[in-house]
Amino acid sequence: MLLRRLLIRLMGALVVVWGAATLAFAVLKLVPGDPVDVMLGVNSTASEDVRQQIRNDLGLDQPVISQYLGYLGRLVTGDLGTSYRLQKPVATVITEQLGPTITLALASIVIALVLAIVVSVAARGPITRRIAELLELLALSSPGFWTGLLLLTIFSFNLHWFPVTGGQGARALVLPAVTMALPIAGILSQLLRSGFDAAEREPFTTSARARGLGPVRMFTRHHARHGSLPVVTLTAYIMGSLLGGTVIVEQLFGRRGIGRITLDAITNRDLPVVMALVVMAAVVFVVVNLIVDALYPLLDARLRGRSV
Amino acid sequence: MTETSPAAVVENLRVAFDGNEVVHGVSLEVRPGECVALVGESGSGKTLTGRSLLGLVPPPGVVSSDRLEIDGTDVRDLSDRQWRTLRGATVGLVSQDALVSLDPLRTVGREVSEALEVQRSRTGPRLNRAEARHAVASELDHVGMPDPANRSRQYAHELSGGLRQRALVAAATITHPKLLIADEPTTALDRNVQVQVLQVLRELKEEGTALLLISHDLAVVATIADRVVVMRNGELVETGATDEVLQAPQHDYTRAMLKALPSAASRGRRLSDQPVLDLPVAEVPDPERVLVEVTSVTQTFRTPDGGRMTAVDDISLTLQAGRTLGVVGESGSGKTTLGRVVLGLQQPDTGEVRLDGEPWSGVPERQRRPRRHLIQAVYQDPLSSFTPRATVIDVLAEALALSGVLRSARRGRSAQLLEWVGLSPDLLDRRPVTMSGGQRQRLAIARALAREPKVLVCDEPVSALDVSVQAQVLDVFSDVQDQLGLAMLFISHDLGVIQHISDDVMVMNKGQVVEQGSADQVLCDPQDPYTRSLLEALPQPGISPDNHADPVPDQADPVPDQEEQQ
């Protein structure tokens, strides 16, 4: 029974990835202009024979359907094609940049979660609640490029605590991670607070209070878990979108990463890279979804033994 | 302190919210081994009175009193920290509906042990796991939970309603509190299960726990309470020994409340004081004419785990003009599905439904639609069947438009419909959300009548209403049926309501008909053991509660005497 459910889930996931791959392929075919021109650059003086040779090599002279099937076939074997511009396998291009992006995404999420938990727990009192609401709104509504510049001005240019751009170490990670974490912390903190508030209004809270529980026990034993349920879902989705790259922060802090190559690939019409990134984003979201689905029944017993 | 010093004393209790007083000077006393019932309709202040004894009146409520004592301790000026040492240890709470009153994310065992853990963390060495497990198992066993060790590892949603409620009782009694406040502890339960849970409470009482039972249900009260305190609009109306209050009520309100209770004895008499409604009708169907004929209908559903469950199993019935068929059964017995099949909202797997002589099941909806007006429905929660933004006139005009009433005539006709069901036409521009439960249900009836039906299917239409409002709405149903000659299918879990209103009765259990026949035959001379068990589970207020043989009746007697001596 469990196995069957798992299989159905996996099939669904594959269909989503296949759909994304097909869409990416369709976009490639719909984009006007000759990919060979793009590959060779505008100033190329290559003869028509050479161009024909390249088309042959890439299979561009074949009918669309066999190109599509060939593309899917290569995709299944993990071959994402070759970047027009960099003349390197797309897989290599992406994996080179994946490390910094994952590091940044994880660091941001961790910072955001810590901030959100601290703020939402501190906000149980009437006055701290007002302050928390204000901070959340501020964090949510400040655009990343502005927060980033502000942080750079204060901590890099004036205090010289952190490097201005580039760099590899942990110190170089702090400012970009905080910049990305702040708006996320704002959302998560709001969600946590409303979750705690909702649990507060539930009848089981009255029962527990009648058993002599004080506010601390009430929180650790009952409300913390209820409040964290929706946060699990949202955190996972945010994680997914961060792995897709964050152009502004990478650009601002001069970091390498998926956001950077996405921007490069789109501006240079490096279509194999763009296609691969689309497929990757789909895979990331599907995987995140599966993890959340697997996690939920562990947190909430009511979801155990339910059908898909 | 002597044996019989009261577990709770309340004198002149007042509760106010933002200067607006809602409990006006209530006094009561509960002694060990005694059950005092606090009875009243919604808004009577009975729950707030109970909460005052737990220090849990929600903010910004302000509690004041001349005396408020729990087990000899003056609790009027306790801080929340001091209250916490009393809660759980000295005074416990059992509330309604364990599904939401137990934390759904924690196991039953952890919920039950919680009060003991908290108490031990204050007074002694921490409760270790083995001790906790042992205490939980023995307390669950104490409240009659079968297989306590395994049950304690389950979650509230995995237990049946009765077992859940027992777990909730155990969660409050594991510390053996002197005073137990039970706030509508059996309200969401089927009658049979109610009786079992009441038995658990009765045993606790006999073991010496002081029980403050808060309930709207006089029938429940009659079986267990030694004394009754009747409340209305925050005021204490009447108080006295249970038998005296229920059999010789002094106050008009108590009398009206008792009179409003539907039962076998109330058949054919009006339950409320409202005047008989006047519904001028042109044409009444021939009496006894068969309007709905259901033949061997079976309805199954796919269950989440891939199996099939039979909700309605080979059921046949007829509905006749001017007669009411009462369908009674516990939750999950298939009553609602049967109603949906009769309404033509559910296509039965096998069997046939005929409406007014023509096929009703098995025909395309397009053919059914022109005849839908013949059969109308009234549900338990009318509010959710009204568009939230609609006003009363919108609700009625929509139904009238379907019946082809011209736009210009709809307002006048709507006003007339409201008068039919005993509502003022002034309500036409109100929104149902701003109306009371009884008004909403009358509006739902008016809407059904707007289509000029011959058949009315009513699914638990009075189950969410207070007794006095229920009485009025039941009277509306009776008047409407008498004067319009409608056939009614009346579905209810409440045997008293069914006894009051039905001409014929059908008892359902697990999708099958257990017994079917005229009301007198089925209810006065039940042949099936299941029907008999239902009838036995039905407490009869106004009749001595002795049919529930109280093993120690002597205990109740000395208590009032000592009260007078003080």
PDB file of N, CA and C in Angstrom, chain B residues 382-383 386-392 395 430-436 440 443:
ATOM      1  N   PRO B 382     -28.542  26.263   8.708  1.00  0.00           N
ATOM      2  CA  PRO B 382     -29.058  26.990   7.551  1.00  0.00           C
ATOM      3  C   PRO B 382     -28.089  28.066   7.075  1.00  0.00           C
ATOM      4  N   LEU B 383     -27.329  28.638   8.013  1.00  0.00           N
ATOM      5  CA  LEU B 383     -26.474  29.760   7.641  1.00  0.00           C
ATOM      6  C   LEU B 383     -25.543  29.389   6.492  1.00  0.00           C
ATOM      7  N   PHE B 386     -27.024  29.729   3.060  1.00  0.00           N
ATOM      8  CA  PHE B 386     -27.340  31.048   2.502  1.00  0.00           C
ATOM      9  C   PHE B 386     -26.051  31.676   1.989  1.00  0.00           C
ATOM     10  N   THR B 387     -26.109  32.355   0.854  1.00  0.00           N
ATOM     11  CA  THR B 387     -24.947  33.112   0.389  1.00  0.00           C
ATOM     12  C   THR B 387     -24.618  34.163   1.447  1.00  0.00           C
ATOM     13  N   PRO B 388     -23.365  34.226   1.913  1.00  0.00           N
ATOM     14  CA  PRO B 388     -23.062  35.097   3.055  1.00  0.00           C
ATOM     15  C   PRO B 388     -23.463  36.558   2.844  1.00  0.00           C
ATOM     16  N   ARG B 389     -23.380  37.069   1.623  1.00  0.00           N
ATOM     17  CA  ARG B 389     -23.667  38.484   1.413  1.00  0.00           C
ATOM     18  C   ARG B 389     -25.152  38.736   1.146  1.00  0.00           C
ATOM     19  N   ALA B 390     -25.922  37.664   1.001  1.00  0.00           N
ATOM     20  CA  ALA B 390     -27.320  37.850   0.634  1.00  0.00           C
ATOM     21  C   ALA B 390     -28.147  38.341   1.815  1.00  0.00           C
ATOM     22  N   THR B 391     -29.164  39.153   1.547  1.00  0.00           N
ATOM     23  CA  THR B 391     -30.126  39.535   2.575  1.00  0.00           C
ATOM     24  C   THR B 391     -31.289  38.553   2.516  1.00  0.00           C
ATOM     25  N   VAL B 392     -32.193  38.677   3.488  1.00  0.00           N
ATOM     26  CA  VAL B 392     -33.329  37.761   3.556  1.00  0.00           C
ATOM     27  C   VAL B 392     -34.142  37.812   2.255  1.00  0.00           C
ATOM     28  N   VAL B 395     -32.476  35.857  -0.455  1.00  0.00           N
ATOM     29  CA  VAL B 395     -32.617  34.410  -0.265  1.00  0.00           C
ATOM     30  C   VAL B 395     -33.981  33.946  -0.784  1.00  0.00           C
ATOM     31  N   ARG B 430     -32.522  42.365   6.343  1.00  0.00           N
ATOM     32  CA  ARG B 430     -31.436  41.929   7.227  1.00  0.00           C
ATOM     33  C   ARG B 430     -30.617  40.845   6.549  1.00  0.00           C
ATOM     34  N   ARG B 431     -29.412  40.643   7.065  1.00  0.00           N
ATOM     35  CA  ARG B 431     -28.606  39.506   6.601  1.00  0.00           C
ATOM     36  C   ARG B 431     -28.778  38.359   7.576  1.00  0.00           C
ATOM     37  N   PRO B 432     -28.841  37.122   7.078  1.00  0.00           N
ATOM     38  CA  PRO B 432     -29.005  35.976   7.985  1.00  0.00           C
ATOM     39  C   PRO B 432     -27.941  35.913   9.082  1.00  0.00           C
ATOM     40  N   VAL B 433     -26.684  36.370   8.801  1.00  0.00           N
ATOM     41  CA  VAL B 433     -25.658  36.309   9.862  1.00  0.00           C
ATOM     42  C   VAL B 433     -26.043  37.111  11.086  1.00  0.00           C
ATOM     43  N   THR B 434     -26.884  38.139  10.907  1.00  0.00           N
ATOM     44  CA  THR B 434     -27.243  38.969  12.055  1.00  0.00           C
ATOM     45  C   THR B 434     -28.482  38.434  12.767  1.00  0.00           C
ATOM     46  N   MET B 435     -28.995  37.307  12.301  1.00  0.00           N
ATOM     47  CA  MET B 435     -30.213  36.766  12.902  1.00  0.00           C
ATOM     48  C   MET B 435     -29.879  35.643  13.875  1.00  0.00           C
ATOM     49  N   SER B 436     -30.821  35.302  14.761  1.00  0.00           N
ATOM     50  CA  SER B 436     -30.600  34.224  15.721  1.00  0.00           C
ATOM     51  C   SER B 436     -30.766  32.873  15.029  1.00  0.00           C
ATOM     52  N   ARG B 440     -32.995  31.992  11.664  1.00  0.00           N
ATOM     53  CA  ARG B 440     -32.376  31.450  10.449  1.00  0.00           C
ATOM     54  C   ARG B 440     -33.091  30.179  10.007  1.00  0.00           C
ATOM     55  N   LEU B 443     -36.256  30.970   8.407  1.00  0.00           N
ATOM     56  CA  LEU B 443     -36.013  31.473   7.054  1.00  0.00           C
ATOM     57  C   LEU B 443     -35.758  30.311   6.094  1.00  0.00           C
TER      58      LEU B 443
END
